[in-house]
Tab-separated table of C-alpha atoms in Angstrom:
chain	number	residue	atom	x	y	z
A	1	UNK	CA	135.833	47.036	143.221
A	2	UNK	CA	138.548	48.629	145.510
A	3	UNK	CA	137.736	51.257	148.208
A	4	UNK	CA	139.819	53.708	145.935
A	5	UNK	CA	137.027	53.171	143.439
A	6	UNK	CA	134.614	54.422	145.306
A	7	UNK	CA	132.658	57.802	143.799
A	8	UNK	CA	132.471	60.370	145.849
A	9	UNK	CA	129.142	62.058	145.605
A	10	UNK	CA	125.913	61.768	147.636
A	11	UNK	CA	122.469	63.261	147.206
A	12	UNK	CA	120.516	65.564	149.247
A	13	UNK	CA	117.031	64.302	150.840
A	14	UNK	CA	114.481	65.885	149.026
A	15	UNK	CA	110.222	65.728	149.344
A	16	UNK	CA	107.770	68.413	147.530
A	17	UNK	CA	104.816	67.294	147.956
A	18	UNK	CA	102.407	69.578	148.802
A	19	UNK	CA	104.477	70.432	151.916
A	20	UNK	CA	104.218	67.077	153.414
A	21	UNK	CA	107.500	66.168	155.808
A	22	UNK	CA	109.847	63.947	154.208
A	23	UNK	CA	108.939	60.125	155.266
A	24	UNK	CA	112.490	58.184	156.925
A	25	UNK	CA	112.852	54.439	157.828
A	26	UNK	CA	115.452	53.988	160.585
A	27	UNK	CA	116.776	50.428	160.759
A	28	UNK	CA	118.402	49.240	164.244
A	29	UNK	CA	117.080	50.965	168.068
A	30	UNK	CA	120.346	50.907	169.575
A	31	UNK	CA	121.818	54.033	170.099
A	32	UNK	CA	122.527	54.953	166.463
A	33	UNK	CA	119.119	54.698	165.737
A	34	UNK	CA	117.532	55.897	168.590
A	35	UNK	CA	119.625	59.190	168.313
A	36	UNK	CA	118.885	59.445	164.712
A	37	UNK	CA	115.521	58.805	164.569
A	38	UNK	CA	114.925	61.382	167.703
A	39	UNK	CA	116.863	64.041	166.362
A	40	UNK	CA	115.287	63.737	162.701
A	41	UNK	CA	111.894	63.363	164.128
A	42	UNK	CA	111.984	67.383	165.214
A	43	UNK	CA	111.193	67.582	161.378
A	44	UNK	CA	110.532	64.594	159.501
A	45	UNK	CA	107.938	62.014	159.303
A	46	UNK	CA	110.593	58.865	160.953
A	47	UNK	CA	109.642	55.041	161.617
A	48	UNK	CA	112.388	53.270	163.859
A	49	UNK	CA	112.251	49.595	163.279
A	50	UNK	CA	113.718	47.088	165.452
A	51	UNK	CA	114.078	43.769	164.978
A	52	UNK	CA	114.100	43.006	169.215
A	53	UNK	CA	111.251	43.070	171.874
A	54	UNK	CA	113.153	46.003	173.260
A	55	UNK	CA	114.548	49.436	172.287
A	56	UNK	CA	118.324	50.686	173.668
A	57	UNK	CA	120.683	47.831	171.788
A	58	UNK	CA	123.586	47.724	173.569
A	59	UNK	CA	121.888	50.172	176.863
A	60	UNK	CA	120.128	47.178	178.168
A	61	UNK	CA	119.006	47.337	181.595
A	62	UNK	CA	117.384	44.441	183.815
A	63	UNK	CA	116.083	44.440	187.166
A	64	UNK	CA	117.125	41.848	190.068
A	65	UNK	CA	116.634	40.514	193.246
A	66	UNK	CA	119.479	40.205	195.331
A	67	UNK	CA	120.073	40.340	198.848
A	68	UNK	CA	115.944	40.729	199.320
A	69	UNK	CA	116.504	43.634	197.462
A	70	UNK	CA	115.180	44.699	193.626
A	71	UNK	CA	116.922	47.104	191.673
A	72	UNK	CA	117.858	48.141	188.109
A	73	UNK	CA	121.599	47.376	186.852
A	74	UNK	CA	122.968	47.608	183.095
A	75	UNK	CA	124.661	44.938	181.301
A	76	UNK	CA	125.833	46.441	178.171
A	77	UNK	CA	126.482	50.108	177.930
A	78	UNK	CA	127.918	51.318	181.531
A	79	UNK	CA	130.280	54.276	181.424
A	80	UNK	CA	131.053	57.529	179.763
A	81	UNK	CA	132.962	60.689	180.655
A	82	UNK	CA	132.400	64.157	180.088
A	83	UNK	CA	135.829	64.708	177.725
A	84	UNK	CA	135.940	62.042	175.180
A	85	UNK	CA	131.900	61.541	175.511
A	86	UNK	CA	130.931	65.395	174.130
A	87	UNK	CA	127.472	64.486	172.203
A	88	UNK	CA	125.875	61.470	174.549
A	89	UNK	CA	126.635	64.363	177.319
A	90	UNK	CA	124.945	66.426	175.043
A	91	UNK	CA	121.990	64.432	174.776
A	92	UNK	CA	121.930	63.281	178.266
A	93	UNK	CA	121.875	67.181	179.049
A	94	UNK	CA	118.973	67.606	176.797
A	95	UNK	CA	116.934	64.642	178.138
A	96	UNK	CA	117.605	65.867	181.896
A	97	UNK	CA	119.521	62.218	182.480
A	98	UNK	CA	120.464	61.705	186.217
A	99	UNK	CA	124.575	60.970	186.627
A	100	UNK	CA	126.358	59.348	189.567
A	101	UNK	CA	129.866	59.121	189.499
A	102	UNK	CA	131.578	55.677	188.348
A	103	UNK	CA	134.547	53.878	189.077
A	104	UNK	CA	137.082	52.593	186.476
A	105	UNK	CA	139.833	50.737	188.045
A	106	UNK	CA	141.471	47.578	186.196
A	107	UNK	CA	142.289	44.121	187.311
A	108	UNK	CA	143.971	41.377	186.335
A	109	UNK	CA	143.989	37.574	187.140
A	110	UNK	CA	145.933	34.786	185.311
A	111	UNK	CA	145.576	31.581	186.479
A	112	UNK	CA	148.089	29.659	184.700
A	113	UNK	CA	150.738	32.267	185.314
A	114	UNK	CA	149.585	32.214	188.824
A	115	UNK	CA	149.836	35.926	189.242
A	116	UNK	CA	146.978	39.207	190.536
A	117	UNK	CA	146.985	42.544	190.488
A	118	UNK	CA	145.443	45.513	189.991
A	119	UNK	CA	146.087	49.280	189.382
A	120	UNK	CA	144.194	51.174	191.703
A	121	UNK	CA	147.115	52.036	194.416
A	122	UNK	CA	150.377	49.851	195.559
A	123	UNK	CA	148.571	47.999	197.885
A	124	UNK	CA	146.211	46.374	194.961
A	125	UNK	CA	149.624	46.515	192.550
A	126	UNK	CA	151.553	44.198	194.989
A	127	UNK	CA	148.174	42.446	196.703
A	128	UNK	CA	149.847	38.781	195.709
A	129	UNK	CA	153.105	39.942	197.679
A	130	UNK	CA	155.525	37.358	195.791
A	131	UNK	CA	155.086	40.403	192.989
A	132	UNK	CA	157.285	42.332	194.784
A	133	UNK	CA	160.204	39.578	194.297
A	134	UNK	CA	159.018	38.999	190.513
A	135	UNK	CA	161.623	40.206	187.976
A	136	UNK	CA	158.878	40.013	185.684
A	137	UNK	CA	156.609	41.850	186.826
A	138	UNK	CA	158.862	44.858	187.292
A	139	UNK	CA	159.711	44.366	184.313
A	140	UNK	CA	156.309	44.863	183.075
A	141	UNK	CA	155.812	48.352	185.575
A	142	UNK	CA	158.734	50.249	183.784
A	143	UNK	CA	157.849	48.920	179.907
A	144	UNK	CA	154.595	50.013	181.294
A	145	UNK	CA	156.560	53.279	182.190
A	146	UNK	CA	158.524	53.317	178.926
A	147	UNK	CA	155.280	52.536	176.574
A	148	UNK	CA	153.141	55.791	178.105
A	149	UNK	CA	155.894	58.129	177.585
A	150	UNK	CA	156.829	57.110	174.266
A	151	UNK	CA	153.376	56.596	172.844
A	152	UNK	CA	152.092	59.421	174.337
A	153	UNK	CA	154.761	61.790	172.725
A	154	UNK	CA	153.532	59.932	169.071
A	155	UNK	CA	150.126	60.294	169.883
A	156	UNK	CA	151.177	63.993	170.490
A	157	UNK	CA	152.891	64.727	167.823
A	158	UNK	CA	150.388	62.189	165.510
A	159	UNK	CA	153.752	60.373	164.430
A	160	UNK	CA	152.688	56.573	165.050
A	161	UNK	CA	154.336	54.375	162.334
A	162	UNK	CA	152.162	52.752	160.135
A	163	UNK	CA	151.975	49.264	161.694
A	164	UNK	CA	150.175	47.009	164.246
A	165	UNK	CA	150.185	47.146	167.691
A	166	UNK	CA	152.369	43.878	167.930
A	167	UNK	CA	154.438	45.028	165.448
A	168	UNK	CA	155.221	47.900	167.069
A	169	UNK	CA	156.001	46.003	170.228
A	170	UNK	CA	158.003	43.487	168.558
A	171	UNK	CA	160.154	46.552	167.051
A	172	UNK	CA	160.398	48.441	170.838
A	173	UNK	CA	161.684	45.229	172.671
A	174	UNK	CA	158.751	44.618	175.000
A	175	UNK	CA	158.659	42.187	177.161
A	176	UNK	CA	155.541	39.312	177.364
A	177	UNK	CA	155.207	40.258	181.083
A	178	UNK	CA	153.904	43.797	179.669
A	179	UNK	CA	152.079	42.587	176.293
A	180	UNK	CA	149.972	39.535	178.648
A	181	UNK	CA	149.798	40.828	181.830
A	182	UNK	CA	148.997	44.228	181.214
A	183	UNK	CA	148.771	45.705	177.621
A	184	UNK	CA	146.877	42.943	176.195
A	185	UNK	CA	144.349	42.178	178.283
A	186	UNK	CA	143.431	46.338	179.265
A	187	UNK	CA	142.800	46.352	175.355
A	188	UNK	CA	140.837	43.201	175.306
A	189	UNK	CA	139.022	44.311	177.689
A	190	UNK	CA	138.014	48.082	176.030
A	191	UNK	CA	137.080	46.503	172.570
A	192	UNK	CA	135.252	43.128	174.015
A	193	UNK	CA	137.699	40.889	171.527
A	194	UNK	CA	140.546	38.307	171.951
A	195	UNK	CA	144.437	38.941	172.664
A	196	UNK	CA	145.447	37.960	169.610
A	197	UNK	CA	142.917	40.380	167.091
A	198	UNK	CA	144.291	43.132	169.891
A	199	UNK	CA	147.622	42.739	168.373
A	200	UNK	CA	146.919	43.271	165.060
A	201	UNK	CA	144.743	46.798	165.480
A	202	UNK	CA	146.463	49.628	163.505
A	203	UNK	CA	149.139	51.354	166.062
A	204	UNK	CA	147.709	54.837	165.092
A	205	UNK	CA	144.426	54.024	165.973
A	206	UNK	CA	144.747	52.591	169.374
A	207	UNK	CA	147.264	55.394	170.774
A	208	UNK	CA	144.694	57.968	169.334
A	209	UNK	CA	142.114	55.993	171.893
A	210	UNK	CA	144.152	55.473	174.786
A	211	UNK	CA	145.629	59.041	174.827
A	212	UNK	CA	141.993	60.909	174.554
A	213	UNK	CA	140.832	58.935	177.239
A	214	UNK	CA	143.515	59.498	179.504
A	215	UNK	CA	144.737	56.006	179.360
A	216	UNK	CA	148.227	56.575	178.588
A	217	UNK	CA	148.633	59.051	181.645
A	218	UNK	CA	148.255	58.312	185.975
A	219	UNK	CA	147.228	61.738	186.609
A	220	UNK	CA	144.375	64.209	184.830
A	221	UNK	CA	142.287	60.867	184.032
A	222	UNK	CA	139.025	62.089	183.148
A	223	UNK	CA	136.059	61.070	185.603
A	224	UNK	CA	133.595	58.090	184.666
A	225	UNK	CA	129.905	58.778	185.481
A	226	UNK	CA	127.384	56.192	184.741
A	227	UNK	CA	123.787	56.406	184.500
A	228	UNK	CA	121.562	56.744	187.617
A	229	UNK	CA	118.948	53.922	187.663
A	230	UNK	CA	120.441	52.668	184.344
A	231	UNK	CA	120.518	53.188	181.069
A	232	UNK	CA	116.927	52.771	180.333
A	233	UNK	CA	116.723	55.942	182.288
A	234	UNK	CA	117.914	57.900	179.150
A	235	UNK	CA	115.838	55.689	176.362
A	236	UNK	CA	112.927	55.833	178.337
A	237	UNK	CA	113.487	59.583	177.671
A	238	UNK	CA	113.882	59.307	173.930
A	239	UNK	CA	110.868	57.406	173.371
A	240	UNK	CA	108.398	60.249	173.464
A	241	UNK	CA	110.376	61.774	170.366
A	242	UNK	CA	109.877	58.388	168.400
A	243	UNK	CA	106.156	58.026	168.078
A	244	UNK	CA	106.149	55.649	165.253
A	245	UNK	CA	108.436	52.701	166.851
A	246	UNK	CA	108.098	49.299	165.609
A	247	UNK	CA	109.474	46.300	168.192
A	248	UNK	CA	109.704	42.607	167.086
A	249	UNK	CA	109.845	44.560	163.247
A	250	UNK	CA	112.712	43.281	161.374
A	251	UNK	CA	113.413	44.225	158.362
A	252	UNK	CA	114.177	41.869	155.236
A	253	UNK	CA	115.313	44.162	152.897
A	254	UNK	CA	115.270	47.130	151.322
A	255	UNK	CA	114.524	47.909	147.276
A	256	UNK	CA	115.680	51.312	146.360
A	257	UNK	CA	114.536	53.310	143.367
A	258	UNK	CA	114.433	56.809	141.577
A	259	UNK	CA	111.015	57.676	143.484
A	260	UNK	CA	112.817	56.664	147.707
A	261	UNK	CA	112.988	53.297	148.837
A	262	UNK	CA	110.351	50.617	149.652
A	263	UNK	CA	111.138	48.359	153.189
A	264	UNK	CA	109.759	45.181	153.612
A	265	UNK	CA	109.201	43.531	156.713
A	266	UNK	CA	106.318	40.618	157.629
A	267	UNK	CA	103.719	43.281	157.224
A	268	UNK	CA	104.502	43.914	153.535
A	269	UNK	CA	106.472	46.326	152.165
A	270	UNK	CA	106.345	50.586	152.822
A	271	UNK	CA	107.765	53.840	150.800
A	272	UNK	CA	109.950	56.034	152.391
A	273	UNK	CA	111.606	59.127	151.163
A	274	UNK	CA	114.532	57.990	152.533
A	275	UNK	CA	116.432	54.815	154.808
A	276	UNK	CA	119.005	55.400	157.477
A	277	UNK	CA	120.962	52.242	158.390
A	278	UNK	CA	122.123	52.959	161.707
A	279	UNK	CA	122.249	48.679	162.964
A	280	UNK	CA	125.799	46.899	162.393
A	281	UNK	CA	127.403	47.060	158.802
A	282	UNK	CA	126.881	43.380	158.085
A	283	UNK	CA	122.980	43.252	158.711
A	284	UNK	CA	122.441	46.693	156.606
A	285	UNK	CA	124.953	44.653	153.578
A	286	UNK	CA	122.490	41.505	154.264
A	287	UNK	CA	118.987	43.933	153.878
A	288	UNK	CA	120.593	45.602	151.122
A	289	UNK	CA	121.057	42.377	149.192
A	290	UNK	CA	121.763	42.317	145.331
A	291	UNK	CA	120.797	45.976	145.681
A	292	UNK	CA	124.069	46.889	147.241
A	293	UNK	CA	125.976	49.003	144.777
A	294	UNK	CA	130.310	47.968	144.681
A	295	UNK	CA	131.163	50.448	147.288
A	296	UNK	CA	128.421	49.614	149.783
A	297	UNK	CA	129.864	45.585	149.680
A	298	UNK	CA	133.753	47.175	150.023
A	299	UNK	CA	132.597	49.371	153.060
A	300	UNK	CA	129.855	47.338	154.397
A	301	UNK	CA	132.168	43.620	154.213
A	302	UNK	CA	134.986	45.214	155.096
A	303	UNK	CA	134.124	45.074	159.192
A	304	UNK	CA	133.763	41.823	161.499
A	305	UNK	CA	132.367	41.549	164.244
A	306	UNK	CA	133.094	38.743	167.758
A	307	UNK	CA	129.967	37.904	169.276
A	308	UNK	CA	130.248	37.957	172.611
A	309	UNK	CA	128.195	35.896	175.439
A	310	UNK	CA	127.398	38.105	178.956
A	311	UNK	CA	126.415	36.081	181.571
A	312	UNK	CA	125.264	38.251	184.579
A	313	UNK	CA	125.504	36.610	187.831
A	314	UNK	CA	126.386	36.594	191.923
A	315	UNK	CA	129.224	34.431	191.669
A	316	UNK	CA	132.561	35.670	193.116
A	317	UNK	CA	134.248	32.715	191.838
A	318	UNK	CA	134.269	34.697	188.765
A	319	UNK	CA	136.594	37.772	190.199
A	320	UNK	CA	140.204	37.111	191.080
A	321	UNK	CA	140.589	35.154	194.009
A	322	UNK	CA	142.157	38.296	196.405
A	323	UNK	CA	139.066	40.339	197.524
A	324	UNK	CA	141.442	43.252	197.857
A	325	UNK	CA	142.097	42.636	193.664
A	326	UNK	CA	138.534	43.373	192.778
A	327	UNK	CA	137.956	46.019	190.478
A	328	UNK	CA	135.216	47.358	188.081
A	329	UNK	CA	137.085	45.384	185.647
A	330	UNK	CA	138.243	42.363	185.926
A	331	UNK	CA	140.808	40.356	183.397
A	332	UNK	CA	140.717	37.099	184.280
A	333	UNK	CA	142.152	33.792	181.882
A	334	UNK	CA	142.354	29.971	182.982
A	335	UNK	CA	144.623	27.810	180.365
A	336	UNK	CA	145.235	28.779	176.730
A	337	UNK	CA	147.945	30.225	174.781
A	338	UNK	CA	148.091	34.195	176.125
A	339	UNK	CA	147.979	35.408	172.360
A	340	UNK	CA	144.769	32.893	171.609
A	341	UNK	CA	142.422	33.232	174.473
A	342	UNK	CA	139.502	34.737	173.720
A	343	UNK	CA	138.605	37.865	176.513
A	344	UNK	CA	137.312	36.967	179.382
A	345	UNK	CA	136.472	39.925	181.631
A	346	UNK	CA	134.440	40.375	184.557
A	347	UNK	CA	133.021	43.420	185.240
A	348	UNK	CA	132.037	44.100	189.019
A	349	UNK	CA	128.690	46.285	188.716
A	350	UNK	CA	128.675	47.256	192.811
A	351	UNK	CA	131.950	49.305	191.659
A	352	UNK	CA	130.346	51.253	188.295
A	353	UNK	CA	126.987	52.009	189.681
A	354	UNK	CA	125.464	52.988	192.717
A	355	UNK	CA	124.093	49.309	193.604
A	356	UNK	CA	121.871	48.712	197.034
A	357	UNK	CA	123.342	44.787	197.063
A	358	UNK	CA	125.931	43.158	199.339
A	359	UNK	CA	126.515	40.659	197.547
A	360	UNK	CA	128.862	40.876	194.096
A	361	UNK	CA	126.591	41.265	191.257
A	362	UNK	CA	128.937	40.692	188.565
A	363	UNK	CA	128.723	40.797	184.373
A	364	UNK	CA	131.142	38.339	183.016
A	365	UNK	CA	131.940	38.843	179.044
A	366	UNK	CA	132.758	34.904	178.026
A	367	UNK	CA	133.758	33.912	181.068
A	368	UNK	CA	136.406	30.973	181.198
A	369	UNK	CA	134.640	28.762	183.274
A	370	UNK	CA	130.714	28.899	183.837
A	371	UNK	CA	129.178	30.577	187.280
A	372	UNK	CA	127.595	28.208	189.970
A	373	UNK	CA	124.248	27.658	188.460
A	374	UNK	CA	122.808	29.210	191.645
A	375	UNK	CA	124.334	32.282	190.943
A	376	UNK	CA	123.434	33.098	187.511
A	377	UNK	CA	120.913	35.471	186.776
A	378	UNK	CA	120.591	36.370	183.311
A	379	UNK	CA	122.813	35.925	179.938
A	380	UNK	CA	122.761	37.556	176.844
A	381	UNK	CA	124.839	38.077	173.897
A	382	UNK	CA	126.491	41.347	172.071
A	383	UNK	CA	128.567	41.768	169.177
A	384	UNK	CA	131.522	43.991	168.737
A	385	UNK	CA	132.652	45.049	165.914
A	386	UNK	CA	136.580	44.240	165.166
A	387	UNK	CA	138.740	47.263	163.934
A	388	UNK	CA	141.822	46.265	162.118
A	389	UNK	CA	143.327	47.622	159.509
A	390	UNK	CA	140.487	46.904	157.033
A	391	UNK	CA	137.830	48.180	159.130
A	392	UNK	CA	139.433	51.422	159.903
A	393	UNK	CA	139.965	52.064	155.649
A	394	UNK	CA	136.306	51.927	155.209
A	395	UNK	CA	135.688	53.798	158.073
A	396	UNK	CA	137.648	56.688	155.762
A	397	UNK	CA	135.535	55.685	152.487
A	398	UNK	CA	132.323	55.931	154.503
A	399	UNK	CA	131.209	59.549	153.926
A	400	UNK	CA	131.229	58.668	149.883
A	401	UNK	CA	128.330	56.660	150.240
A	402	UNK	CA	126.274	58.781	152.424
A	403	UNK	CA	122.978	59.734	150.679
A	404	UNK	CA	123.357	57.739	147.705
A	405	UNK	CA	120.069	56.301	146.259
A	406	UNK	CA	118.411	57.529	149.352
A	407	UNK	CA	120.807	55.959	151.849
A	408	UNK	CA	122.717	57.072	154.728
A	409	UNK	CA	124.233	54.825	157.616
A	410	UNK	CA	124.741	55.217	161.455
A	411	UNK	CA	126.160	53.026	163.894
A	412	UNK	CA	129.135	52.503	166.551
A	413	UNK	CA	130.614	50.720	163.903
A	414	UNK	CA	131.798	54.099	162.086
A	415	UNK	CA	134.079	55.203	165.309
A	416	UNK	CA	135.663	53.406	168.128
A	417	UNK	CA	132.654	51.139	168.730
A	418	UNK	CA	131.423	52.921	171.486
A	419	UNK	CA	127.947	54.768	172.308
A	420	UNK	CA	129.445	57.863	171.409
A	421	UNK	CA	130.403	56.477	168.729
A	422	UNK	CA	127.259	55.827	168.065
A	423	UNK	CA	125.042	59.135	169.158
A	424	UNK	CA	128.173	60.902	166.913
A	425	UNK	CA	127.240	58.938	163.718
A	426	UNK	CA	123.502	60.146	164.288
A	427	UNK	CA	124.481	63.674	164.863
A	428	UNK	CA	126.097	63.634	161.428
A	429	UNK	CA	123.087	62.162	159.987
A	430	UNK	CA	120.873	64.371	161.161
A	431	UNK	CA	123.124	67.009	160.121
A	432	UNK	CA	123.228	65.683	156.745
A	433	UNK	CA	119.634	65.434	156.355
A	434	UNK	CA	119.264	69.220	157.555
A	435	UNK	CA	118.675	68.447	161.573
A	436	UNK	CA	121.156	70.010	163.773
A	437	UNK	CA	121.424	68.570	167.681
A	438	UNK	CA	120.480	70.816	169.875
A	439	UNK	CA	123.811	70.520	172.008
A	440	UNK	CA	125.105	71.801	168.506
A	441	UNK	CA	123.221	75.155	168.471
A	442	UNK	CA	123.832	76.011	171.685
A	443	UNK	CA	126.091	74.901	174.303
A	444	UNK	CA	125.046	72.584	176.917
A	445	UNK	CA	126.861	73.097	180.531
A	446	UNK	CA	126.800	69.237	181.239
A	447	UNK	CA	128.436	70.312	184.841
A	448	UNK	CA	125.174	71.212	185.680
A	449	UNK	CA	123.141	68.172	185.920
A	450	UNK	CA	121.381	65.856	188.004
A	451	UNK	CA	124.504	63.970	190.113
């Protein structure tokens, strides 16, 4: 079945009995499903079930000794900004989340090209001074001039060709310097996936990004705030609203019939009225099973995802080797082809939260070589979901298959693959389902709260 063939349709949640509140599985506790299963709760029975020991997904925060001293730090979600972040504002507004402002300056590090930099001011720009006497490299600052004027204007005017990013470059006449030492990796670094998948996301899409986030511009950037005491700050906060939340619960699938659906897990199986999927699109399309209808498998298949290994760690072996480089993050590569290396970015947490340590507590995302064994601290592992061309179809196809045979999905997965991303699907949900966010019904002043 093609996405084309796709019904359009849907079906409203509905529950009569003697007045009782509708009964709603959530699947996933990242922030899809924490946001949807706290803004439904206001009015329906919800269960939140979660297949990990912990609630938050990707908002995942630890707490460390360094320097003699113990403190919270994130290693997953970090940033957000008032413009392009309008509903996890919202939230954090309603939740009375304390902000602190953040710092989102870019490196870059390339060992076998032997060449540093970063973008904070000229000093940083020409710290490795032998830039200054690299054709190359200005050659990369004016197609780095040339590429923000003329994608801004098509971002603008919403007049990006219908190609690929490295299409698009390859048509322009841009120079490697620009595509490796700059372009590339900023964009490998934003979507947590290798050079060469970077090339290959739809034009359209990516200006759209970079231009509301103030990435295609040097002045009227927005500014990055971060969570005060870390993310768990705000989940912590949520949990009160979720009183029927289910850790180390996941779920093996779902069977779906005229009367709601019935979820199974180890403890046998439960009716609900209704299901919200709000985990990634492959796990929901595994649950679902044989009982995914055509257009769930064409949506559901159509997105990958690159798993991703964090290792968080002290060592500054793992930032680029001029102190004065250092930035909140950090691009670094050893050997490899430039279009085949898979990202490797290091992100300095003593720059994008307010930290107590001396020492460089650092989050490197695959790093290229491993951290002294001394130094390392923690590691986990994320997945990202990969948005080419495919991915961002379905993403268009989606809202045909919301609330059909009692279904609706939620996840990062639906947008940019960010936690707005995700608290946005939720809102929509909810909204769906007859809950409006409170941020919606009346507006929040997000100026206003605790710095």
């Amino acid at each position: 079945m093609k996405l084309n063939d796709i019904p359009a349709g849907g079906e409203a949640l509905s529950h009569r009995d003697s007045g009782a509140s509708p009964r709603i599985a959530v699947i996933g506790g990242g922030i899809a499903g924490l946001g949807t299963a706290w803004l439904l709760g206001r009015r329906h029975a919800v269960t939140l079930f979660e297949a990990g020991h912990y609630a938050g997904g990707h908002a995942n925060t630890v707490d460390i000794t360094v320097d003699g001293v113990t403190h919270p730090v994130d290693t997953g979600f970090l940033v957000f900004n008032r413009r392009t972040y309008p509903n996890l504002c919202g939230l954090f507004r309603a939740l009375d989340v304390p902000i602190a402002a953040s710092d989102m300056s870019f490196g870059v590090s390339l060992q076998q090209e032997g060449i540093e930099w970063a973008g904070t001011d000229l000093t940083t720009l020409f710290a490795q001074h032998s830039n200054l006497v690299r054709p190359a490299f200005w050659g990369m600052l004016r197609d780095l001039r040339r590429f923000n004027a003329e994608t801004t204007r098509l971002a603008r005017e919403h007049a990006a060709p219908d190609v690929s990013l490295g299409e698009y470059l390859d048509a322009n006449g841009y120079g490697e310097a620009f595509r490796y030492w700059y372009l590339l990796p900023m964009g490998a670094a934003i979507w947590s996936c290798p050079t060469e998948q970077m090339l290959a996301y739809p034009l359209a899409t990516f200006l759209r990004f970079c231009h509301n986030h103030g990435l295609l511009q040097v002045l009227d950037r927005p500014q990055w705030m971060t969570v005060r005491g870390g993310s768990r700050e705000y989940v912590k906060r949520m949990l009160p609203g979720i009183p029927d939340l289910r850790l180390n619960s996941p779920v093996a699938g779902v069977r779906r019939d005229a009367a709601g659906v019935s979820v199974l897990t180890a403890a046998g199986a439960e009716h609900f009225d209704a299901v919200v999927f709000a985990c990634h699109s492959d796990t929901a399309l595994r649950i679902l099973g044989d009982q995914a209808s055509a257009g769930e498998r064409s949506v559901l298949g159509a997105v990958r995802y690159q798993p991703n290994r964090a290792l968080l760690h002290t060592d500054p072996a793992l930032l680029p080797a001029r102190q004065k480089v250092w930035s909140a993050w950090n691009y670094l590569t050893g050997a490899g082809q430039a279009d085949q290396r898979p990202v490797s970015v290091s992100y300095l947490l003593n720059q994008l939260q307010p930290l107590p340590f001396k020492s460089p507590v650092v989050v490197s995302l695959n790093p290229f070589r491993e951290p002294a064994p001394e130094h390392l601290i923690a590691a986990f592992e994320y997945d990202h979901p990969v948005f080419d061309q495919r991915a961002i179809d379905a993403q268009a196809h989606l809202p045909m298959l919301q609330g059909q045979q009692h279904t609706w999905f939620a996840g990062a997965w639906t947008g940019y693959g960010f936690h707005e991303d995700g608290i946005k699907s939720a809102v929509d949900v909810a909204a769906m389902l007859g809950v409006v966010a409170p941020w919606k019904a009346r507006q929040f002043d997000f100026a206003g709260a605790t710095a």
